[in-house]
Coordinates of C-alpha atoms and ligand atoms in Angstrom, one line a residue:
X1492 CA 91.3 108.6 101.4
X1493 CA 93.1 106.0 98.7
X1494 CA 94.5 107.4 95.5
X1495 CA 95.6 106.3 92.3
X1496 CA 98.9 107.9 91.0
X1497 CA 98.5 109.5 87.9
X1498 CA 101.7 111.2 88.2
X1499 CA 103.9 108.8 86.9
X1500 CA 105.3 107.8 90.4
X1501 CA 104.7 104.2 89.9
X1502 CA 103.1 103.9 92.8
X1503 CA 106.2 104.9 95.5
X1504 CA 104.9 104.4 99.3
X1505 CA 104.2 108.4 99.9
X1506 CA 106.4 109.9 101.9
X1507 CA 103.6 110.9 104.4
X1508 CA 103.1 107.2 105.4
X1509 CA 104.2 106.2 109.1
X1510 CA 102.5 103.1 109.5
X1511 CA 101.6 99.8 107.6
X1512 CA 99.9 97.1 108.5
X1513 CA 99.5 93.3 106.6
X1514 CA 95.8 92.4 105.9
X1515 CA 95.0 88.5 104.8
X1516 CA 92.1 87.8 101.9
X1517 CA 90.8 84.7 102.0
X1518 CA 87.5 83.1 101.0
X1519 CA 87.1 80.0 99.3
X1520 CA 87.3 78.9 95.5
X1521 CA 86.2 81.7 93.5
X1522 CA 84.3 84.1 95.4
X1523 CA 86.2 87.2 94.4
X1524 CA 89.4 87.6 95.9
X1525 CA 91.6 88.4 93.2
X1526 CA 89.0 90.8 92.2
X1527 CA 88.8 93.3 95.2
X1528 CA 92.7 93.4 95.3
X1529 CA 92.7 94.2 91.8
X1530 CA 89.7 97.0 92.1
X1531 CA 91.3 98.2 95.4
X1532 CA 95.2 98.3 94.3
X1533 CA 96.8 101.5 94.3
X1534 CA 99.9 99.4 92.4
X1535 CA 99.7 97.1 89.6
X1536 CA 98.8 94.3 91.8
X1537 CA 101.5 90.8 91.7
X1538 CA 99.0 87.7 90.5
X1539 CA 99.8 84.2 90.0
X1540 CA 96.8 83.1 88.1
X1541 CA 97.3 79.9 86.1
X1542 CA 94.2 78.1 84.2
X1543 CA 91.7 76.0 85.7
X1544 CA 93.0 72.7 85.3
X1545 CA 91.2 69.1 84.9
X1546 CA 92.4 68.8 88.7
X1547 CA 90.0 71.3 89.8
X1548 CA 86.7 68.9 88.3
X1549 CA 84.7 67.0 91.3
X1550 CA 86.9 69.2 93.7
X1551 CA 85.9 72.8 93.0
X1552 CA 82.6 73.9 92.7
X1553 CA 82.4 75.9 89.0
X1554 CA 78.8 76.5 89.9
X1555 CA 78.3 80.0 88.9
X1556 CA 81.2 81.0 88.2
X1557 CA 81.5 79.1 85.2
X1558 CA 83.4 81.1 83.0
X1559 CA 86.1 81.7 85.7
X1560 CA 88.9 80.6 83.3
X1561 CA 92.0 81.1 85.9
X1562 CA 92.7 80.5 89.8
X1563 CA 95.3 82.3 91.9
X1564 CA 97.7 79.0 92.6
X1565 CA 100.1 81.3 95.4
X1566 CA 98.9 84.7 96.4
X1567 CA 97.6 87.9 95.2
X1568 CA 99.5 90.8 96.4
X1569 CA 98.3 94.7 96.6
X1570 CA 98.3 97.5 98.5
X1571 CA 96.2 100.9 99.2
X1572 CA 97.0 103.6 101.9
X1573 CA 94.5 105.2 104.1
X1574 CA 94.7 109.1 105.1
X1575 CA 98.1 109.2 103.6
X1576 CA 99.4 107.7 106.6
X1577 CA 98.7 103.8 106.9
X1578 CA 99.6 101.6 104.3
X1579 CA 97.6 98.4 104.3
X1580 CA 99.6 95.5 102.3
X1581 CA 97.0 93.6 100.7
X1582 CA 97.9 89.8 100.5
X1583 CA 95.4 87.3 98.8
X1584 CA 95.2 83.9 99.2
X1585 CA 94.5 80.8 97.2
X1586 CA 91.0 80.0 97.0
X1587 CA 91.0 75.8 95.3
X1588 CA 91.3 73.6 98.7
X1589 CA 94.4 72.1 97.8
X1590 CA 96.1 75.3 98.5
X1591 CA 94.7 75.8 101.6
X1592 CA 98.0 74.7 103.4
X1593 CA 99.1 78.0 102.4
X1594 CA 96.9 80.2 104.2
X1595 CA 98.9 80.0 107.8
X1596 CA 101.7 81.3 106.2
X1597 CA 100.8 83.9 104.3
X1598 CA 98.7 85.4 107.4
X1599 CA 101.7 85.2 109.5
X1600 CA 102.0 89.5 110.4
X1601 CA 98.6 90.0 109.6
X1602 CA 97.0 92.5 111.6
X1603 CA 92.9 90.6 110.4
X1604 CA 91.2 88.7 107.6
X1605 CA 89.2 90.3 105.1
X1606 CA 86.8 86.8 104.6
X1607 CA 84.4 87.3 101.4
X1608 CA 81.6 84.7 100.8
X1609 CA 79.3 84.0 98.2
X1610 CA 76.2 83.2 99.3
X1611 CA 74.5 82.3 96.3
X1612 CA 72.4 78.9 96.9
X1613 CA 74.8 75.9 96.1
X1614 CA 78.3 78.4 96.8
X1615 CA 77.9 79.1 100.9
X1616 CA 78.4 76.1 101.9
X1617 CA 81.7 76.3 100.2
X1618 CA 82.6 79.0 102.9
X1619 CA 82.1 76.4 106.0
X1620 CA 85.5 74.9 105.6
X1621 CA 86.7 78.6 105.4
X1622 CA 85.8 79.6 108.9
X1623 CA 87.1 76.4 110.2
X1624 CA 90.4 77.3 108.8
X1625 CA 90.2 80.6 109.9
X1626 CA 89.2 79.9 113.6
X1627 CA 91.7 75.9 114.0
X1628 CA 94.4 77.2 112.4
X1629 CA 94.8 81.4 112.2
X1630 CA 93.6 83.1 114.3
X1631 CA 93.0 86.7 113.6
X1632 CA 90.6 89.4 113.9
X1633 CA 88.1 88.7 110.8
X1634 CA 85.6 90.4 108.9
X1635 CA 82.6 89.1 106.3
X1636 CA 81.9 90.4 103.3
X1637 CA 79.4 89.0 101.2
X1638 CA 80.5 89.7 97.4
X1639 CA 77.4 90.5 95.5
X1640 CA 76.7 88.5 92.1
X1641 CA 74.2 89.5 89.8
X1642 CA 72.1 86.4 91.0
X1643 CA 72.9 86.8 95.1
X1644 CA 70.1 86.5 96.9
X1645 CA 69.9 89.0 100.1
X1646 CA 70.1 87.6 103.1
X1647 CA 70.0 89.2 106.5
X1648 CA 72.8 89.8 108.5
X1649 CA 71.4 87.4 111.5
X1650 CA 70.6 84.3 109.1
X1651 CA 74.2 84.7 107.5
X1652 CA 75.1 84.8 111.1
X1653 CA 73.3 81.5 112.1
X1654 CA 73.9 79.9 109.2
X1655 CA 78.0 80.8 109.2
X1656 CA 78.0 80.3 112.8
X1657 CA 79.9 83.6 113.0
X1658 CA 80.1 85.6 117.0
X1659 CA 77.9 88.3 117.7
X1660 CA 81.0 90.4 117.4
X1661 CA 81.7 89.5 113.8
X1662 CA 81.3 92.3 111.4
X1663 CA 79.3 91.4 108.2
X1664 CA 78.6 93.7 105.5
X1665 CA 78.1 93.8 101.7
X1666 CA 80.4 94.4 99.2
X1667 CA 81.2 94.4 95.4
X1668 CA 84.6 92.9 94.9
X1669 CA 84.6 95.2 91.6
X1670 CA 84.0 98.3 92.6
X1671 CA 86.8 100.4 94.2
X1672 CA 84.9 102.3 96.8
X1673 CA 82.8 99.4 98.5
X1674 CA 86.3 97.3 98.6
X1675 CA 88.0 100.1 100.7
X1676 CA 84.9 100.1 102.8
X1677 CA 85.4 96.6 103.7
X1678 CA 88.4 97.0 104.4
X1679 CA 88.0 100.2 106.9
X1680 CA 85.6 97.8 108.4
X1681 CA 88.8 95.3 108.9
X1682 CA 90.8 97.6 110.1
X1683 CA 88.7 99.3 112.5
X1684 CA 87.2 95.6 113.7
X1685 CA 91.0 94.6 114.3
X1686 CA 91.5 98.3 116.4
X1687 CA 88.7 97.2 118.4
X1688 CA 89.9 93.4 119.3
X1689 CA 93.7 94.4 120.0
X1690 CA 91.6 97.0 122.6
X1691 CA 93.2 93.9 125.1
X1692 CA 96.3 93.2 122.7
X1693 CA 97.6 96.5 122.5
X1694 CA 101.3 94.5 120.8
X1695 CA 99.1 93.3 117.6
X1696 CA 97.5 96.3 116.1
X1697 CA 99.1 99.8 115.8
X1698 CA 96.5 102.2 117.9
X1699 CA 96.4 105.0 116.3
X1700 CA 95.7 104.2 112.1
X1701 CA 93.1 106.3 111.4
X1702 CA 89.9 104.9 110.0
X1703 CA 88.2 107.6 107.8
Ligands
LIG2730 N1 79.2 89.9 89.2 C1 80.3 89.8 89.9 N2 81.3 89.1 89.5 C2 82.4 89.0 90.2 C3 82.6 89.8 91.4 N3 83.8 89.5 91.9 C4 84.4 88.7 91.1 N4 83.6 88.4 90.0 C5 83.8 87.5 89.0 O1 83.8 86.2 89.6 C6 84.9 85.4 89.2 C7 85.9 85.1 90.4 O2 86.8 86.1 90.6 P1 88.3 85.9 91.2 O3 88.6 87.3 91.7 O4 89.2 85.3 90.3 O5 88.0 85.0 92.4 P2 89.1 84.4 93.5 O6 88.4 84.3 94.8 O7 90.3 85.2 93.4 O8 89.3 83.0 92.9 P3 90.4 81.9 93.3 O9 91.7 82.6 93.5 O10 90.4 80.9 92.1 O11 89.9 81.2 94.5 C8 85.6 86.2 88.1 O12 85.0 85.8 86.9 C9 85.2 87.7 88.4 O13 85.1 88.4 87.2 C10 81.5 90.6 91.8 O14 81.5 91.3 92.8 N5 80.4 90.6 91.0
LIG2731 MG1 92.2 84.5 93.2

């Protein structure tokens, strides 16, 4: 499905791509954004990571992820095609609050929202403000992925649910912002979530990427 080049090419858009489609990653402060673009990336993905300042202190909640030494303070950028055919632009956003004014712009084209969470005790409440965001303010098809930490507790998919006040539609899976494979799962999921909710939008989504 997504490849690497090994060949030198840089990472050219193949030739055999006809469609490509914007895809938002958002999630608040630390919950592995920058991560799955990286793992996912079939470029050298852009970052604007700057060190975690004094500002973040009594704003951000370091708990567990206390060794996170930087934070992206503008966007992440990536991208991986599917089939060959449909190159998905990967754009991440900002996760400290302050940036948050941000997000509307940067989802501006998106075709969805890849929204990870970390639902470790003392870090999902951190995710509230996120959906709030995601339903006042953008407005896109969205899908939840839990990042796993060593410490994350499972949860079912109806408590998340409850507790997240997500739709019954909402997609929620697991994920592993590090690894390559479950990252492009997640993203099928988007993808094929945002097919599904343009069914009555046919302008917003290109019908015919192919979800493998
Ligand atoms: N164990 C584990 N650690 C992870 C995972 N994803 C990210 N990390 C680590 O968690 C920290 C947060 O990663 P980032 O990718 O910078 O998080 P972010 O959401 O981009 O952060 P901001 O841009 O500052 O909001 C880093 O120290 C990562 O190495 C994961 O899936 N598992
Ligand atoms: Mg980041």
């Amino acid at each position: 499905m997504a490849s690497v080049p090994s060949d030198g090419s840089a990472g050219y858009l193949p030739e055999t791509v006809t469609r490509s489609v914007k895809i938002l990653v958002v999630g608040s402060f630390g919950v592995g954004k920058t991560t799955l673009i990286g793992s996912v990336s079939e470029i050298a993905p852009l970052r604007t990571e700057e060190t975690v300042t004094q500002v973040s202190e009594g704003v951000d909640d370091l708990t567990g992820v206390d060794d996170k030494r930087t934070t992206t303070v503008a966007m992440d950028f990536g991208r991986i095609t599917l089939n060959g055919s449909v190159a998905l632009y990967l754009f991440g956003a900002p996760g400290q609050r302050r940036f948050w004014d941000l997000w509307e712009g940067l989802a501006e084209g998106a075709a969805g929202v890849l929204v990870l969470v970390d639902t470790r005790p003392g870090r999902l409440e951190a995710s509230f403000e996120v959906f709030d965001q995601l339903e006042l303010g953008i407005r896109l098809p969205f899908v939840v992925a839990v990042n796993h930490f060593p410490d994350t507790v499972p949860h079912g998919a109806d408590e998340l649910r409850t507790a997240l006040d997500l739709l019954p539609e909402t997609p929620i899976l697991d994920c592993d912002a590090r690894d390559r494979a479950s990252a492009l799962n997640a993203l099928t999921a988007l993808v094929q979530h945002a097919l599904d909710v343009s069914a009555d939008r046919p302008a917003d989504v290109p019908q015919d990427i192919p979800v493998a």
